[in-house]
Amino acid sequence: MAPPCNLGDLLGALAGAHSERTAVAGEDRALSFAALDRAADCWAAGLLRAGYGPGAHVALLAGNSPEWLAAAFGVWRAGATLIPVSTFVTARELGEILAHADASVLITQPRVRSHDYLDSLARLPSLPALREIVVLGERAPDGCRPAAEFAPESATLDQAAARAPTESVACILYTSGTTGQPKGVMLSHRAILATVFPTAGRTGLTASDSLLSTLPLFWVAGLVIRALPTLATGCVLILMETFTVAALVATMERHHPTALHLRPPQVGQLLAHPKFEPGLLANVRRGGGRVEWYAPHLDTHAARFITGYGMTETAGYVTALDWQDPPEVRRSQLGRPLPGVEVRTNASGEILVRGPGLFSGYYKQAPGTGLDADGFFKTGDLGRVDPDGTFHFIGRSKDLLRVKGINVSPMEVEAVLSTHAAVEAVYVVGLPADGLEQQVIALIVPKPAAHVAESELRALAADALSHYKRPERYVFIERRDVPLSGTSKPQRAVLAELAARRLAATSPVAAGFKPASAPRLVPATSPHRGSDAHWPKSIRLPDYDYTQAGLYFVTIVTSKRETLFGDVVDGAMRSNEYAVAIEQCWADLPHHYSHAQLDAFVVMPNHVHGIVALTGVAGEEAGLKPAATMTVHGLPEIVRALKTFSARRINRVRGTPGVAVWQRGYYEHTIRDEAALDRIREYVATNPLRWALDRENPRCKGDDEFDVWLATFRKPDVSELV
């Protein structure tokens, strides 16, 4: 195959070489290389007919699918520039990207899961550059055009009408910047092709393979590191619109892929899924990542995965392993530089990169931004290069955080939270401070004499930030706690240490709160677990004193299991105003019960999980008075108060006084050791990721392994509810 000069020509060459072989398979549709080529022609013809040819900016907002790739190749074939948009965007983020990119036309799905993009667009102020919205599907609301009308299957393309020069900008990919504003990284056809073919060669994939990728096509990793190199080998590319572990298992059962590219957290979810069995990996021999992630289910010699080091500004990989590298190299290294790529470090250890895949600049920023005097890109990462050329990544030097494999700007998060009227200052850090995968932590300085509710900050973040940008934890500090440098600038490294200390100090275990000794439990014997089985979480002990100091894991479920508090989208809970009311009541508990300390907590669509530590016996406190016969506030009284006051707030909001919000009872588990506490904390933190398997989900599709583990502590003769 002769080297193509642009991405439109690349697809044409692949169609000529592989014709009726399947190119891409989605959830509902598959396209051969010839059909994908034909669909791209239809899109190109529609774009050119509407005046969106060379120089036009075409935004694309949709989940992973064959249609996404067809539209993208159509944009390139029309000579226009593609603006891939993250399906995680909030309305605010979408407006910022469309405005900054000067998008002339937006091609969009109406919605992906609970993300309603047409609703988001309706909430935006006028975008002068945006002339048209094309909706994927045959129908579109007023003011939009359906894709079937815009790019009909009968459209014909004059191949001479437009042809993108190899140096023209193929994509503008938006990535978080250290300034807090999104940066539009311009990648030329030449730069992308310069990394696609070397990457394809290092994967070891062939036309007889099929690769399942969960990486979003709107990121450089999903598009340039994975999708385009996979197609370039003639391999079948299998896509999922969005990731859920249940959908992943179903897709693997359906396609039996010979190659995989999952993100590290997704691998863990797959292996922990109740329906996982080693046979799902029986055919897998190639892929992205580390074979060791799948241990012990993959043979480290037979299965040859690759990974590497790269970023958006380098059009993907800078260095990459080769499938033929020995296991000890693939296990611990990040590979050799791609052809023509130069990697070096400066005096401070910062990694500098120059090569054919380098970006053309940041859209609307001065030429040369981010480059040194020799034309090397200053990555902001730390590393070293051995005399033999071996590359070693050490860590990050910039302020950007790395969350679930995605760059997050602390300044963007700070700007959103700072809009709260009672907030004086916000400092966002990542923990662990030196980790490649971090949690977003917000340190909040309230204004003098002001009260800031964590629930209000969480609601603010949920409305304005994609789920991966939202802080996991909030730490409230005073102005005098902020460490300043000699130039009066906040010291983020010291702030991260402060956050780590404060969070550790608020842990019940760190504070020395241990559960009292409990009777030895008889493990349950293989309880039946069907989709309709009545299988309580509660292991309430009949002779246990629930007023004594201890750690308790509590689950409260809505009346009739009604979905009331929001929805789970892309593994993250999208809370509504009712959920915010619950979070506020939870946060208020220690104000009324001084002996109650709070740990992990999550609100799900129809239930909540929380860990409560009781530090000792307490009598009646002001504000939440129990029944007249009760003089001691134990766990039942505290849970009853949470249910009562949250129900009142919810019913006030929805104007339905007296309507049942919660089930009469609740489930609980006494936490006996730190290992169990860690496991329960992890479950609470990742509960949205497990929603498809959660027994409280009316559409539960399997067994939640945490429930199975918890059932081993059940005593058969213990009643379910309070």
C-alpha atoms as one frame of an Amber mdcrd trajectory, in Angstrom:
protein
   0.000   0.000   0.000   1.475   3.344  -1.063   1.825   5.810   1.818  -1.326
   7.986   1.898  -0.941  11.738   2.195  -4.063  12.267   4.304  -6.527  10.295
   6.424  -9.202  10.256   3.726  -6.731   8.549   1.391  -5.817   6.105   4.184
  -9.371   4.771   4.317  -9.503   4.533   0.517  -6.321   2.452   0.479  -7.623
   0.169   3.236 -10.912  -0.309   1.376  -8.971  -1.294  -1.708  -6.865  -3.790
   0.235  -9.566  -5.361   2.423 -12.851  -4.499   0.667 -15.624  -6.659   2.183
 -13.749  -7.653   5.327 -15.301  -6.206   8.484 -13.586  -2.981   9.499 -15.556
  -1.918  12.564 -18.249  -3.590  14.655 -20.464  -1.614  17.009 -23.251  -2.574
  19.371 -25.919  -2.637  16.651 -24.084  -2.439  13.348 -20.901  -3.518  11.560
 -19.301  -1.975   8.476 -16.871  -3.543   6.045 -13.916  -1.485   4.856 -15.766
  -0.860   1.584 -18.966   0.155   3.408 -17.037   2.458   5.750 -15.367   4.038
   2.713 -18.746   4.518   1.043 -20.285   6.031   4.200 -17.359   8.456   4.455
 -18.030   9.541   0.863 -21.654  10.288   1.746 -20.628  12.439   4.691 -17.987
  14.247   2.611 -20.518  14.935  -0.143 -23.031  16.303   2.374 -20.447  18.536
   4.034 -19.164  19.939   0.739 -22.683  20.508  -0.565 -23.482  22.499   2.615
 -20.294  24.542   2.320 -18.227  22.843   5.015 -15.111  22.050   3.036 -11.453
  23.059   3.509 -11.089  25.454   6.402 -14.386  24.479   8.075 -14.411  23.197
  11.636 -16.793  20.260  12.148 -17.528  19.169  15.723 -18.494  15.540  16.395
 -20.244  14.546  19.638 -21.213  10.875  19.822 -20.385   7.607  21.522 -18.010
   5.047  20.023 -19.634   3.531  16.933 -19.083   2.796  13.233 -21.079   5.985
  12.530 -18.533   8.055  14.493 -15.707   6.780  12.289 -17.719   7.217   9.080
 -18.448  10.855   9.940 -14.820  11.499  10.955 -13.420  10.081   7.719 -16.061
  12.099   5.841 -14.830  15.305   7.490 -11.241  14.501   6.527 -12.239  13.539
   2.994 -14.057  16.875   2.620 -10.824  18.662   3.566 -12.361  20.027   6.797
 -11.017  19.872  10.354 -12.563  17.488  12.886 -13.322  18.653  16.454 -13.989
  15.507  18.528 -16.013  16.365  21.657 -16.039  14.303  24.839 -19.334  12.575
  25.589 -18.705  13.438  29.257 -19.180  17.184  28.677 -21.512  19.314  30.710
 -23.428  22.122  28.996 -20.815  24.625  30.189 -17.915  22.586  28.787 -19.717
  21.993  25.483 -20.352  25.700  25.020 -16.734  26.577  25.766 -15.374  24.055
  23.263 -17.765  24.951  20.431 -17.093  28.653  20.929 -13.319  28.345  21.182
 -13.083  25.953  18.218 -15.247  28.186  15.978 -17.246  25.105  14.998 -19.403
  25.763  11.913 -21.422  22.581  12.222 -22.024  20.068  15.000 -22.768  16.409
  14.263 -24.285  14.925  17.403 -26.168  12.028  18.875 -29.305  13.220  20.657
 -28.062  11.573  23.843 -25.629   9.023  25.250 -27.095   7.323  28.301 -28.499
  10.143  30.430 -26.462  12.891  28.722 -29.034  14.854  26.729 -26.954  16.905
  24.305 -29.888  18.611  22.594 -31.011  19.850  25.995 -27.473  21.087  26.715
 -27.394  22.931  23.394 -30.747  24.567  24.122 -29.307  25.954  27.370 -26.306
  27.581  25.689 -26.029  31.234  24.738 -25.812  32.083  21.074 -22.769  30.671
  19.274 -22.193  32.969  16.280 -19.942  30.573  14.371 -22.276  27.568  14.706
 -24.458  27.506  11.593 -25.961  24.045  11.734 -26.661  21.022  13.966 -26.871
  17.600  12.334 -28.463  14.855  14.422 -27.426  11.238  13.946 -30.561   9.309
  13.076 -33.468   9.844  10.739 -35.348  12.344  12.909 -34.271  15.648  14.375
 -35.981  18.382  16.389 -36.856  21.732  14.856 -33.789  23.727  13.898 -31.650
  20.608  13.330 -31.128  18.381  10.313 -31.262  14.576  10.462 -28.114  12.850
   9.261 -30.141  10.797   6.787 -31.098  14.045   5.038 -27.721  15.762   5.408
 -25.656  12.795   4.164 -28.064  10.425   2.358 -26.818   7.034   1.234 -27.486
   8.084  -2.362 -24.978  10.969  -2.161 -22.103  10.940  -4.625 -18.726  12.532
  -4.072 -16.670  14.241  -6.722 -13.244  12.911  -5.727 -11.598  16.037  -7.107
 -13.838  18.378  -5.091 -11.596  18.502  -2.043  -8.326  16.935  -1.050  -6.676
  17.769   2.257  -2.985  18.712   1.995  -0.849  16.565   4.259   0.148  19.588
   6.383  -3.434  20.788   6.900  -5.025  20.342  10.323  -6.945  17.076  10.549
  -8.075  17.404  14.175  -8.272  19.875  16.993  -8.314  17.788  20.174  -9.191
  19.539  23.406  -7.179  18.712  26.494  -6.913  20.199  29.976  -4.335  22.950
  30.332  -2.447  24.203  33.365  -4.247  27.541  33.019  -7.614  25.892  33.605
  -8.827  26.746  30.101  -9.209  23.973  27.475  -6.410  23.870  24.933  -7.089
  22.986  21.307  -4.220  20.803  20.109  -3.912  20.990  16.314  -2.761  17.750
  14.682  -2.012  17.620  10.973  -2.681  14.656   8.689   1.087  14.213   8.436
   1.558  14.095  12.201  -1.188  11.522  12.736  -0.021   9.279   9.905   3.552
   9.516  11.223   2.454   7.735  14.428  -0.319   5.489  13.063   1.871   3.252
  10.928   4.736   2.711  13.415   2.178   2.027  16.146   0.376  -0.461  13.907
   3.631  -2.282  13.254   4.416  -2.630  16.953   1.017  -4.095  17.892   1.569
  -7.394  16.054  -2.047  -7.279  14.839  -2.983  -8.820  11.478  -6.039  -8.940
   9.253  -7.077 -12.183  10.972  -7.405 -10.456  14.373 -10.259  -8.661  16.098
  -9.553  -6.065  18.787 -12.030  -4.804  21.393 -11.264  -1.260  22.544 -13.050
   0.678  25.289 -10.993   3.843  24.747 -13.182   6.798  23.662 -12.618   7.902
  20.078 -12.688  11.569  21.127  -9.298  11.190  22.889  -5.943  10.786  21.203
  -5.497   7.404  22.924  -8.741   6.054  21.509  -8.370   7.520  18.033  -4.667
   7.742  17.171  -3.107   5.155  19.480  -5.837   2.571  19.072  -8.539   2.927
  16.381  -6.536   4.157  13.375  -3.542   1.804  13.875  -5.945  -1.127  14.318
  -7.741  -0.332  11.063  -4.363   0.144   9.353  -3.522  -3.522  10.042  -6.794
  -4.762   8.549  -7.851  -5.978  11.999 -11.524  -5.782  13.017 -12.100  -2.930
  15.476 -14.839  -3.729  18.035 -16.346  -0.701  19.777 -18.656  -0.137  22.755
 -20.685   3.084  22.799 -19.786   3.639  26.450 -18.178   1.403  29.033 -19.929
  -0.699  31.626 -18.437  -3.918  32.883 -21.664  -5.811  32.121 -21.590  -4.554
  28.518 -17.909  -5.481  28.284 -18.595  -9.070  29.337 -21.511  -9.315  26.899
 -19.392  -7.920  24.056 -16.583 -10.380  24.765 -19.056 -13.263  24.856 -20.441
 -12.134  21.516 -17.222 -11.437  19.583 -14.504 -13.552  21.277 -11.808 -10.960
  20.449  -8.187 -11.925  19.898  -6.956  -8.579  21.245  -8.006  -6.152  23.984
  -7.308  -2.568  24.970  -8.889  -1.670  28.302  -7.970   0.995  30.804  -6.435
  -0.378  34.050  -9.527   0.174  36.257 -11.643  -1.617  33.656  -9.394  -4.665
  33.791  -9.931  -4.911  37.537 -13.696  -4.601  37.106 -13.700  -7.317  34.446
 -11.763  -9.815  36.546 -13.945  -9.084  39.596 -17.226  -9.479  37.708 -19.314
 -12.467  38.831 -19.808 -13.555  35.214 -16.120 -13.412  34.386 -14.616 -16.751
  33.530 -11.154 -17.365  32.036 -12.668 -18.589  28.782 -13.481 -14.988  27.896
  -9.736 -14.429  27.462  -9.054 -17.734  25.705  -8.435 -16.154  22.284  -6.603
 -13.024  23.454  -3.010 -12.735  22.251  -2.503  -9.044  21.494  -3.576  -5.714
  22.934  -2.709  -2.562  24.816  -1.498  -2.320  28.407   0.299  -4.972  30.447
  -0.395  -8.695  30.291   0.253  -8.822  34.046  -2.956  -6.869  34.672  -4.872
  -9.977  33.620  -2.882 -12.419  35.775  -3.220 -15.320  36.139  -5.576 -15.672
  33.178  -3.164 -14.790  30.362   0.109 -16.470  29.472   2.808 -13.770  29.628
   4.729 -15.525  26.846   1.874 -16.293  24.465   0.021 -12.986  24.958   2.076
 -10.010  23.765   0.640  -6.630  24.796   2.260  -3.255  24.230   2.104   0.102
  25.940   4.082   3.300  25.682   4.488   6.947  26.552   2.753   9.737  24.700
   0.295  12.602  24.776  -2.078  14.610  22.602   0.625  17.069  21.495   2.688
  14.225  20.007  -0.243  12.613  18.130  -0.072   9.585  20.385   2.959   7.518
  21.190   6.428   8.996  21.625   7.856   5.651  22.706   6.162   2.262  22.491
   6.928  -1.357  23.151   6.979  -3.898  20.354   4.990  -7.135  20.557   8.252
  -8.976  19.845  10.041  -7.475  22.868  10.865 -10.110  25.502   8.473 -10.418
  28.486  10.902  -8.806  30.945  11.070  -5.687  28.727   7.320  -5.486  28.155
   6.733  -5.969  31.872   8.739  -2.964  33.046   9.568  -0.564  30.211   7.792
   1.864  27.883   9.621   0.998  24.687  11.794   2.714  22.150  11.034   6.017
  20.401   9.011   5.829  17.212  10.940   6.420  13.959  12.232   9.972  13.675
  11.287  10.859  17.264  13.931  12.478  19.471  13.609  12.274  23.263  15.906
  14.099  25.661  15.781  15.754  29.063  16.863  19.201  30.168  18.873  20.139
  33.244  15.825  19.795  35.523  14.945  16.352  34.195  11.959  17.494  32.131
  11.225  15.306  29.112  11.562  17.097  25.755  10.226  15.622  22.497  10.654
  16.447  18.816   9.548  14.417  15.821   7.206  13.980  12.842   4.157  13.495
  15.088   4.519  16.844  16.829   1.443  19.067  16.912   1.043  22.171  14.762
   0.354  24.408  17.750  -2.493  25.334  20.048  -5.531  26.843  18.337  -5.671
  30.605  18.927  -2.325  30.637  20.724   0.962  32.050  19.471   3.043  29.766
  17.221   5.730  27.963  19.165   3.772  27.903  22.438   5.023  24.971  24.488
   8.238  24.551  22.485  11.817  25.389  23.428  14.259  27.261  21.210  15.204
  24.038  19.377  11.626  23.093  18.581  11.310  20.426  21.282   7.975  20.125
  23.053   8.282  20.672  26.798   6.117  17.866  28.169   6.151  18.919  31.820
   6.940  15.295  32.727  10.083  14.037  34.402  12.187  11.183  33.096  15.532
  10.019  31.863  17.037   8.350  28.817  19.755   5.745  29.315  22.850   5.710
  27.058  21.350   2.748  25.181  18.248   4.792  24.399  15.954   3.170  26.979
  13.320   5.644  28.155  12.221   5.868  31.806   9.215   7.875  32.991   9.584
   9.246  36.534   6.595  11.520  37.203   4.882  14.807  36.503   6.298  18.269
  37.068   3.268  20.290  35.950   0.201  20.987  38.048  -1.998  18.739  35.903
  -3.512  15.778  37.711  -3.837  12.316  36.226  -7.273  10.838  36.933  -8.387
   7.544  35.373  -5.825   8.071  32.626  -7.079  11.605  31.867  -5.426  14.971
  32.471  -7.367  17.229  34.838  -6.553  20.886  35.411  -6.742  21.900  39.087
  -7.394  25.484  37.995 -10.534  24.524  36.077 -11.962  22.744  39.130 -10.936
  25.656  41.359 -12.647  28.156  39.063 -15.951  26.267  39.272 -15.936  25.792
  43.059 -14.857  29.399  43.629 -18.190  30.610  42.267 -19.865  29.511  45.525
 -20.819  32.676  47.382 -19.424  31.466  50.721 -16.036  30.287  49.386 -13.015
  32.526  49.802 -10.442  30.261  48.145 -10.121  26.784  46.634  -6.977  24.690
  46.202  -7.224  21.455  44.218  -4.561  18.767  44.542  -4.166  15.124  43.592
  -3.552  12.220  45.948  -1.332  10.364  46.040   0.827  13.405  45.325   3.339
  11.510  43.172   0.932   9.004  41.633   0.179   8.303  37.991  -3.459   7.701
  39.002  -4.805  10.246  41.457  -7.953  11.310  43.256  -9.057  14.935  42.977
  -9.083  16.570  46.418 -10.444  20.085  47.046  -9.224  22.172  49.968 -11.817
  24.834  50.749 -11.287  28.097  52.634 -14.726  29.501  53.596 -15.275  33.232
  53.879 -15.151  34.588  57.448 -18.197  33.543  59.477 -19.632  31.686  56.458
 -20.799  28.078  56.341 -20.096  26.016  53.230 -22.011  22.762  52.847 -20.100
  20.017  51.085 -23.315  18.923  49.385 -23.603  22.344  47.722 -20.055  22.088
  46.393 -20.740  18.596  45.066 -23.874  19.849  43.311 -21.903  22.744  41.818
 -19.233  20.368  40.515 -21.827  17.931  39.150 -23.470  20.690  37.126 -20.311
  22.169  35.611 -17.636  19.454  35.473 -17.326  16.094  33.740 -17.475  13.291
  36.281 -13.736  12.539  36.243 -12.929  16.179  37.135 -15.123  16.282  40.251
 -13.371  16.153  43.644 -13.609  12.847  45.486 -13.074  14.469  48.879 -13.397
  17.968  50.343 -11.143  19.279  53.108 -12.135  22.496  54.897  -9.238  24.633
  56.093  -8.649  28.167  57.354  -6.788  30.943  55.597  -3.849  30.625  57.982
  -3.456  26.947  56.993  -2.476  27.800  53.398   1.320  27.423  52.939   2.848
  30.211  50.865   6.152  30.377  49.028   8.618  33.234  49.263   6.711  34.940
  46.452   3.389  34.477  48.320   2.163  31.714  45.992   0.342  28.665  47.424
   2.610  25.617  47.607   0.625  22.789  46.044   2.967  20.036  47.205   2.593
  21.152  50.818  -1.171  21.522  50.345  -1.309  17.917  49.128   0.522  16.796
  52.268  -1.914  18.813  54.386  -4.890  17.200  52.645  -3.440  13.732  53.153
  -2.934  14.376  56.885  -6.434  15.790  57.368  -8.082  12.924  55.508  -6.089
  10.358  57.455  -7.003  12.049  60.719 -10.727  11.880  59.922 -10.595   8.154
  59.248 -12.277   6.283  62.101  -9.517   3.687  62.113  -6.816   6.368  62.146
  -8.603   7.996  65.057  -8.516   4.709  66.944 -12.221   3.835  66.759 -12.460
   0.049  66.817 -15.597  -2.077  66.947 -16.329  -3.862  70.178 -15.897  -7.604
  70.103 -18.851  -9.362  68.529 -20.116 -12.933  68.702 -18.465 -15.288  66.253
 -20.667 -15.645  63.184 -21.479 -18.806  61.332 -20.841 -18.244  57.594 -23.818
 -18.727  55.347 -23.630 -21.740  53.051 -23.868 -20.873  49.356 -26.987 -18.702
  49.499 -29.172 -18.806  46.427 -28.788 -15.645  44.369 -31.191 -15.224  41.505
 -32.361 -11.959  39.993 -35.594 -12.184  41.999 -34.190 -13.820  45.139 -34.771
 -12.175  48.497 -31.222 -11.922  49.765 -30.726  -9.393  52.578 -27.445  -7.652
  53.238 -28.241  -7.317  56.944 -26.423  -9.533  59.408 -27.932  -7.926  62.478
 -26.824  -9.631  65.670 -29.613 -10.344  68.182 -27.380  -9.930  71.240 -25.268
  -7.034  70.030 -25.428  -3.622  71.716 -25.800  -1.104  68.886 -25.157   1.837
  71.211 -21.575   0.757  71.837 -18.536   2.221  70.093 -17.870   0.616  66.760
 -17.866   0.870  63.003 -21.036   0.174  61.041 -21.798  -0.146  57.338 -25.364
   0.970  56.611 -27.549   0.652  53.512 -30.907   2.454  53.239 -33.201   1.745
  50.278 -36.020   3.834  48.849 -39.649   2.874  49.207 -40.573   0.270  46.598
 -36.981   0.610  45.316 -38.035   3.740  43.444 -35.308   5.426  41.415 -35.451
   8.826  43.038 -32.002  10.375  43.418 -30.585  10.576  39.888 -28.914   8.176
  37.500 -25.572   6.481  36.888 -23.840   7.690  33.728 -20.528   6.301  32.487
 -19.783   4.801  35.871 -20.501   8.005  37.800 -23.553   9.000  39.822 -25.348
  12.076  38.489 -27.147  13.390  41.553 -30.328  15.466  41.508 -31.606  17.894
  44.120 -33.025  15.065  46.252 -29.595  13.434  46.451 -28.070  16.750  47.463
 -30.604  16.969  50.320 -29.549  13.528  51.562 -25.864  14.442  51.417 -26.583
  17.547  53.450 -28.444  15.537  56.110 -25.582  13.044  56.264 -23.020  15.813
  56.659 -25.130  17.359  59.426 -25.268  14.210  61.588 -22.140  15.013  63.663
 -23.639  18.407  64.526 -26.478  16.591  66.297 -24.695  13.462  67.494 -21.272
  14.408  68.789 -20.325  10.742  69.246 -20.937   9.936  65.557 -18.097  10.188
  63.044 -18.720   9.798  59.312 -16.636   7.929  56.786 -17.365   6.893  53.188
 -20.815   7.727  51.814 -22.527   7.487  48.445 -26.011   8.260  47.144 -27.175
   5.891  44.401 -30.344   6.084  42.267 -32.469   4.227  44.830 -30.324   3.692
  47.920 -27.469   5.059  49.988 -24.414   3.448  51.563 -22.520   4.953  54.482
 -20.007   4.063  57.170 -20.699   5.412  60.662 -18.278   5.273  63.602 -19.752
   5.598  67.093 -17.180   6.775  69.616 -19.252   6.019  72.693 -22.635   6.486
  74.347 -24.459   9.790  73.993 -27.774  10.963  75.352 -30.270  13.318  73.834
 -28.690  16.045  71.727 -30.319  19.253  70.606 -32.024  19.190  67.260 -32.726
  15.490  66.664 -34.647  14.135  69.636 -35.468  10.418  69.552 -38.559   8.790
  70.958 -39.367   9.772  74.549 -38.463   6.339  75.853 -34.986   6.493  74.338
 -32.196   8.054  76.368 -29.257   6.638  74.417 -28.534   7.334  70.775 -27.370
   4.151  69.133 -27.107   3.262  65.486 -30.892   2.729  65.014 -31.688   6.219
  66.270 -29.035   7.850  64.110 -30.225   6.063  60.975 -33.838   6.886  61.837
 -32.903  10.562  62.105 -31.128  10.501  58.736 -34.159   8.917  57.105 -36.670
  11.224  58.786 -34.965  14.519  58.076 -33.878  13.654  54.534 -37.433  12.532
  53.720 -38.791  15.838  55.013 -36.371  17.842  52.891 -37.056  15.758  49.783
 -40.804  16.040  50.186 -40.509  19.793  50.679 -38.613  20.047  47.407 -41.083
  17.958  45.430 -44.158  19.259  47.275 -45.401  15.874  48.488 -45.656  16.010
  52.295 -46.005  12.666  54.016 -45.085  10.510  50.999 -42.843   7.558  51.839
 -39.247   8.012  50.700 -37.488   5.103  52.416 -38.186   1.465  53.133 -39.279
   0.873  56.706 -36.076  -0.921  57.649 -32.451  -0.689  56.682 -29.527  -3.079
  56.322 -26.355  -2.946  58.383 -23.095  -4.777  58.909 -20.748  -4.441  61.875
 -17.203  -3.873  60.649 -14.776  -6.088  62.524 -11.306  -5.262  61.223  -9.357
  -2.825  59.054  -9.247  -5.213  56.086 -13.056  -5.313  56.028 -13.195  -1.541
  56.435 -10.873  -1.044  53.451 -12.957  -3.389  51.334 -16.204  -1.660  52.259
 -14.701   1.778  51.615 -13.607   0.630  48.183 -17.100  -0.722  47.507 -18.762
   2.534  48.514 -16.357   4.582  46.372 -16.886   2.362  43.308 -20.586   1.612
  43.761 -21.610   3.608  40.659 -19.250   1.463  38.576 -21.063  -1.654  39.847
 -24.578  -0.350  39.259 -25.418  -2.900  36.570 -24.740  -5.636  39.138 -26.226
  -3.938  42.187 -29.059  -5.965  43.694 -30.931  -2.700  44.350 -30.931  -1.970
  40.597 -34.312  -3.011  39.138 -32.433  -4.018  35.974 -29.729  -5.970  37.808
 -27.790  -8.077  35.288 -25.673 -10.272  37.511 -24.128 -10.907  40.889 -22.294
  -8.226  42.817 -19.225  -9.934  44.238 -19.314  -7.656  47.270 -22.768  -8.944
  48.182 -21.473 -12.481  47.809 -18.587 -11.696  50.150 -20.839  -9.976  52.665
 -23.185 -12.960  52.674 -20.427 -15.164  54.055 -20.788 -13.253  57.340 -24.529
 -13.876  57.664 -25.874 -15.876  60.535 -28.814 -17.889  59.151 -31.179 -17.202
  62.066 -30.661 -13.425  62.112 -33.596 -11.301  60.952 -33.174  -8.998  57.966
 -34.462  -5.682  59.150 -34.653  -3.469  62.206
